[in-house]
Amino acid sequence: MKKIYVVNLKGEKELFSLAKVFRSARRAGASKDLAQKVARQIEKSIYPGIKTSEIFKKVNQFLKKEDKGSSLRFNLKEAMKKMGPSGFPFEKYIGDIFSAHGYDVSLNRKIKGKFAVHEIDFLARDSKTLYIGECKYRTYPGERIDLAIVLGVYAKFLDLKGGNYFRLPKSVELKPMMVTNAKFSSQAIRYAKGVGVGLLGWKYPLNRGLETMIEKEQLYPITILPSLKRYLVEPCSQAKLMLAKDVLEENPDKIAEIIGVERNRILPLISEAKILLGS
Amino acid sequence: MKKIYVVNLKGEKELFSLAKVFRSARRAGASKDLAQKVARQIEKSIYPGIKTSEIFKKVNQFLKKEDKGSSLRFNLKEAMKKMGPSGFPFEKYIGDIFSAHGYDVSLNRKIKGKFAVHEIDFLARDSKTLYIGECKYRTYPGERIDLAIVLGVYAKFLDLKGGNYFRLPKSVELKPMMVTNAKFSSQAIRYAKGVGVGLLGWKYPLNRGLETMIEKEQLYPITILPSLKRYLVEPCSQAKLMLAKDVLEENPDKIAEIIGVERNRILPLISEAKILLGS
């Protein structure tokens, strides 16, 4: 295959990768055949200098025609962007994700360290680890979580560790964890590895990133449903409808009532959630 | 004296203090007699709920009538505010202040720590200490430097200390130092004391704050001169005219030439600098 350069969200040139297109379709749940078909179609239609956002759109269009569920799941990154200015509390969503992975989660705590009182987005504990979690939500794709933020997380962790609050059995390790929907700068990654701050972000760590945690347990945010208008995002999150699957666990009338809209606004959400989750 | 509450820059009520007015006039260089006279005048003219900024104006007016030098020096805090959006590099000014106090200063360095490369605003070294200095300039009075910033400074310091760059004789201590024209939050102060981050800010530490360092060596920023129009602040700082006293060390024609204005714009600056510095 010939080499073609495309332009990513940061505005940098990068080599076009057919494998990436194939993998992204597969990750959204497309069959091998469909993913291959999509990749071939994309290969035909790209040109040097095409934006990755344009390729994204094309993939989505092909998927939509062939497999609606895959095209819905393919929009996860966009769905994260819709959380943005809308009052969808990112740290609460992250809490739900850790809960679903078997952690005991507690949100928005104030805890006294050795020298200062710190605000903590979440604590997540399992039998081996107690994570002190800090969340950073970013609206713009291509933004990076930089070194300065991770420095702050580490110093906060040291002060908390030095305080009297956490008295853990030796079998449980106290660890700092930084969670974001964005990516990390290379300096931030190098530093975090060095001092032992756990990082969880978009496609980071590779194959164990936030998107994998979401996809594995189908913890798609409700913002992934195309019929969810922006003005409904905040009422939904206040009604604890954070996940797409939440709309399947209550009857439509009840949902309509707690959000304060008409029933016919809820029905399309339910049918989209069913397609998305293949149920 | 009766108790009167005034409203400070943060919008909080505080008890009016005649002693404070007296001290502020004294600090600006007013004689004891003049400072007492000012305090008496202020006492007569205040009323419950008056803003401290209003009291500040009144003091300034009284001083102006009686002792022009004091009224110029009294404006130091306002002069710091004029640095703001104008391209007056605060860290360079701070570097000048440390230099004048006998430190070897180096500005805007990139230094490799144990795990990351850090940007450092200044290094200041004397026989006992090498300060790793971080500067934060704030335009709005009443803003506080909070815990998050000091956490970052400390983690950066730890990483730098752990790296190979600083090889110091045992007699020289490596210390982090945070410098600002603002004040610090109480959490930031408690934490900084605990971990050993030096803080230098407005009236902090008490009687050894930034304003004292400036006043002691008459290192007033050029922005304190009333005739310095805003559009001249950046050209001045680029021409290394950072301090009021700098305009007395070169002849007016030369200054006019490097800044790129007419000579008659420079003459009032010079006469103001003379009054300010009592020379």
PDB file of N, CA and C in Angstrom, chain A residues 115-118 147-148 150-152 154-156 158-159 187 190-195, chain B residues 115-118 147-148 150-152 154-156 158-159 187 190-195:
ATOM      1  N   PHE A 115       0.076  17.826  55.968  1.00  0.00           N
ATOM      2  CA  PHE A 115       0.144  19.278  56.152  1.00  0.00           C
ATOM      3  C   PHE A 115      -1.052  20.047  55.605  1.00  0.00           C
ATOM      4  N   ALA A 116      -1.883  19.411  54.786  1.00  0.00           N
ATOM      5  CA  ALA A 116      -2.988  20.154  54.179  1.00  0.00           C
ATOM      6  C   ALA A 116      -4.205  19.261  53.992  1.00  0.00           C
ATOM      7  N   VAL A 117      -5.334  19.899  53.791  1.00  0.00           N
ATOM      8  CA  VAL A 117      -6.568  19.174  53.485  1.00  0.00           C
ATOM      9  C   VAL A 117      -6.742  19.164  51.969  1.00  0.00           C
ATOM     10  N   HIS A 118      -7.006  17.983  51.416  1.00  0.00           N
ATOM     11  CA  HIS A 118      -7.066  17.864  49.960  1.00  0.00           C
ATOM     12  C   HIS A 118      -8.449  17.459  49.473  1.00  0.00           C
ATOM     13  N   LEU A 147       2.697  17.744  32.290  1.00  0.00           N
ATOM     14  CA  LEU A 147       3.510  17.440  33.470  1.00  0.00           C
ATOM     15  C   LEU A 147       3.019  18.158  34.715  1.00  0.00           C
ATOM     16  N   ALA A 148       2.669  19.446  34.582  1.00  0.00           N
ATOM     17  CA  ALA A 148       2.289  20.252  35.759  1.00  0.00           C
ATOM     18  C   ALA A 148       1.167  19.569  36.548  1.00  0.00           C
ATOM     19  N   VAL A 150       0.371  16.334  36.652  1.00  0.00           N
ATOM     20  CA  VAL A 150       0.817  15.101  37.308  1.00  0.00           C
ATOM     21  C   VAL A 150       1.728  15.414  38.499  1.00  0.00           C
ATOM     22  N   LEU A 151       2.514  16.468  38.405  1.00  0.00           N
ATOM     23  CA  LEU A 151       3.325  16.907  39.556  1.00  0.00           C
ATOM     24  C   LEU A 151       2.409  17.178  40.753  1.00  0.00           C
ATOM     25  N   GLY A 152       1.321  17.891  40.495  1.00  0.00           N
ATOM     26  CA  GLY A 152       0.375  18.218  41.560  1.00  0.00           C
ATOM     27  C   GLY A 152      -0.250  16.969  42.170  1.00  0.00           C
ATOM     28  N   TYR A 154       1.026  14.010  42.314  1.00  0.00           N
ATOM     29  CA  TYR A 154       2.011  13.266  43.103  1.00  0.00           C
ATOM     30  C   TYR A 154       2.256  13.921  44.466  1.00  0.00           C
ATOM     31  N   ALA A 155       2.387  15.252  44.476  1.00  0.00           N
ATOM     32  CA  ALA A 155       2.641  15.943  45.749  1.00  0.00           C
ATOM     33  C   ALA A 155       1.445  15.773  46.688  1.00  0.00           C
ATOM     34  N   LYS A 156       0.248  15.822  46.136  1.00  0.00           N
ATOM     35  CA  LYS A 156      -0.960  15.610  46.929  1.00  0.00           C
ATOM     36  C   LYS A 156      -0.938  14.207  47.535  1.00  0.00           C
ATOM     37  N   LEU A 158       1.693  12.318  48.170  1.00  0.00           N
ATOM     38  CA  LEU A 158       2.712  12.227  49.227  1.00  0.00           C
ATOM     39  C   LEU A 158       2.183  12.789  50.540  1.00  0.00           C
ATOM     40  N   ASP A 159       1.480  13.917  50.444  1.00  0.00           N
ATOM     41  CA  ASP A 159       0.979  14.539  51.672  1.00  0.00           C
ATOM     42  C   ASP A 159      -0.106  13.673  52.318  1.00  0.00           C
ATOM     43  N   GLN A 187       6.183  13.941  28.515  1.00  0.00           N
ATOM     44  CA  GLN A 187       6.834  14.291  29.786  1.00  0.00           C
ATOM     45  C   GLN A 187       6.000  13.798  30.975  1.00  0.00           C
ATOM     46  N   ARG A 190       6.441  10.004  31.267  1.00  0.00           N
ATOM     47  CA  ARG A 190       7.755   9.614  31.794  1.00  0.00           C
ATOM     48  C   ARG A 190       7.813   9.868  33.307  1.00  0.00           C
ATOM     49  N   TYR A 191       7.345  11.045  33.702  1.00  0.00           N
ATOM     50  CA  TYR A 191       7.378  11.390  35.123  1.00  0.00           C
ATOM     51  C   TYR A 191       6.483  10.460  35.942  1.00  0.00           C
ATOM     52  N   ALA A 192       5.270  10.232  35.454  1.00  0.00           N
ATOM     53  CA  ALA A 192       4.306   9.400  36.188  1.00  0.00           C
ATOM     54  C   ALA A 192       4.855   7.988  36.380  1.00  0.00           C
ATOM     55  N   LYS A 193       5.471   7.444  35.334  1.00  0.00           N
ATOM     56  CA  LYS A 193       6.082   6.111  35.452  1.00  0.00           C
ATOM     57  C   LYS A 193       7.165   6.128  36.517  1.00  0.00           C
ATOM     58  N   GLY A 194       7.952   7.174  36.510  1.00  0.00           N
ATOM     59  CA  GLY A 194       9.074   7.272  37.449  1.00  0.00           C
ATOM     60  C   GLY A 194       8.618   7.286  38.896  1.00  0.00           C
ATOM     61  N   VAL A 195       7.659   8.154  39.205  1.00  0.00           N
ATOM     62  CA  VAL A 195       7.265   8.302  40.612  1.00  0.00           C
ATOM     63  C   VAL A 195       6.132   7.352  40.999  1.00  0.00           C
TER      64      VAL A 195
ATOM     65  N   PHE B 115      13.108  12.441  36.604  1.00  0.00           N
ATOM     66  CA  PHE B 115      12.205  11.821  35.634  1.00  0.00           C
ATOM     67  C   PHE B 115      11.693  12.765  34.553  1.00  0.00           C
ATOM     68  N   ALA B 116      11.838  14.073  34.739  1.00  0.00           N
ATOM     69  CA  ALA B 116      11.266  15.004  33.749  1.00  0.00           C
ATOM     70  C   ALA B 116      12.140  16.244  33.615  1.00  0.00           C
ATOM     71  N   VAL B 117      11.918  16.955  32.521  1.00  0.00           N
ATOM     72  CA  VAL B 117      12.609  18.230  32.308  1.00  0.00           C
ATOM     73  C   VAL B 117      11.676  19.345  32.773  1.00  0.00           C
ATOM     74  N   HIS B 118      12.198  20.256  33.574  1.00  0.00           N
ATOM     75  CA  HIS B 118      11.351  21.284  34.165  1.00  0.00           C
ATOM     76  C   HIS B 118      11.741  22.686  33.710  1.00  0.00           C
ATOM     77  N   LEU B 147      -3.211  26.150  47.300  1.00  0.00           N
ATOM     78  CA  LEU B 147      -2.475  24.918  47.584  1.00  0.00           C
ATOM     79  C   LEU B 147      -1.995  24.208  46.324  1.00  0.00           C
ATOM     80  N   ALA B 148      -2.857  24.130  45.301  1.00  0.00           N
ATOM     81  CA  ALA B 148      -2.527  23.377  44.085  1.00  0.00           C
ATOM     82  C   ALA B 148      -1.191  23.846  43.495  1.00  0.00           C
ATOM     83  N   VAL B 150       1.346  25.347  45.056  1.00  0.00           N
ATOM     84  CA  VAL B 150       2.495  25.009  45.907  1.00  0.00           C
ATOM     85  C   VAL B 150       2.788  23.502  45.856  1.00  0.00           C
ATOM     86  N   LEU B 151       1.752  22.690  45.708  1.00  0.00           N
ATOM     87  CA  LEU B 151       1.955  21.242  45.521  1.00  0.00           C
ATOM     88  C   LEU B 151       2.837  21.006  44.291  1.00  0.00           C
ATOM     89  N   GLY B 152       2.511  21.695  43.198  1.00  0.00           N
ATOM     90  CA  GLY B 152       3.283  21.552  41.963  1.00  0.00           C
ATOM     91  C   GLY B 152       4.733  21.976  42.141  1.00  0.00           C
ATOM     92  N   TYR B 154       6.463  21.927  44.871  1.00  0.00           N
ATOM     93  CA  TYR B 154       7.198  20.972  45.708  1.00  0.00           C
ATOM     94  C   TYR B 154       7.566  19.703  44.932  1.00  0.00           C
ATOM     95  N   ALA B 155       6.619  19.179  44.146  1.00  0.00           N
ATOM     96  CA  ALA B 155       6.899  17.964  43.372  1.00  0.00           C
ATOM     97  C   ALA B 155       8.007  18.225  42.346  1.00  0.00           C
ATOM     98  N   LYS B 156       7.970  19.406  41.746  1.00  0.00           N
ATOM     99  CA  LYS B 156       9.017  19.785  40.787  1.00  0.00           C
ATOM    100  C   LYS B 156      10.369  19.810  41.500  1.00  0.00           C
ATOM    101  N   LEU B 158      11.271  18.180  44.214  1.00  0.00           N
ATOM    102  CA  LEU B 158      11.712  16.819  44.544  1.00  0.00           C
ATOM    103  C   LEU B 158      12.357  16.151  43.341  1.00  0.00           C
ATOM    104  N   ASP B 159      11.733  16.336  42.168  1.00  0.00           N
ATOM    105  CA  ASP B 159      12.266  15.693  40.972  1.00  0.00           C
ATOM    106  C   ASP B 159      13.621  16.300  40.587  1.00  0.00           C
ATOM    107  N   GLN B 187      -4.141  27.400  53.514  1.00  0.00           N
ATOM    108  CA  GLN B 187      -3.742  26.017  53.224  1.00  0.00           C
ATOM    109  C   GLN B 187      -2.372  25.973  52.558  1.00  0.00           C
ATOM    110  N   ARG B 190       0.302  26.675  55.197  1.00  0.00           N
ATOM    111  CA  ARG B 190       0.508  25.548  56.115  1.00  0.00           C
ATOM    112  C   ARG B 190       1.307  24.434  55.436  1.00  0.00           C
ATOM    113  N   TYR B 191       0.897  24.122  54.211  1.00  0.00           N
ATOM    114  CA  TYR B 191       1.591  23.066  53.469  1.00  0.00           C
ATOM    115  C   TYR B 191       3.045  23.445  53.185  1.00  0.00           C
ATOM    116  N   ALA B 192       3.247  24.675  52.721  1.00  0.00           N
ATOM    117  CA  ALA B 192       4.597  25.118  52.354  1.00  0.00           C
ATOM    118  C   ALA B 192       5.533  25.065  53.563  1.00  0.00           C
ATOM    119  N   LYS B 193       5.037  25.500  54.725  1.00  0.00           N
ATOM    120  CA  LYS B 193       5.845  25.435  55.941  1.00  0.00           C
ATOM    121  C   LYS B 193       6.208  23.996  56.243  1.00  0.00           C
ATOM    122  N   GLY B 194       5.214  23.104  56.070  1.00  0.00           N
ATOM    123  CA  GLY B 194       5.426  21.693  56.398  1.00  0.00           C
ATOM    124  C   GLY B 194       6.504  21.051  55.539  1.00  0.00           C
ATOM    125  N   VAL B 195       6.421  21.240  54.230  1.00  0.00           N
ATOM    126  CA  VAL B 195       7.357  20.540  53.346  1.00  0.00           C
ATOM    127  C   VAL B 195       8.612  21.365  53.083  1.00  0.00           C
TER     128      VAL B 195
END
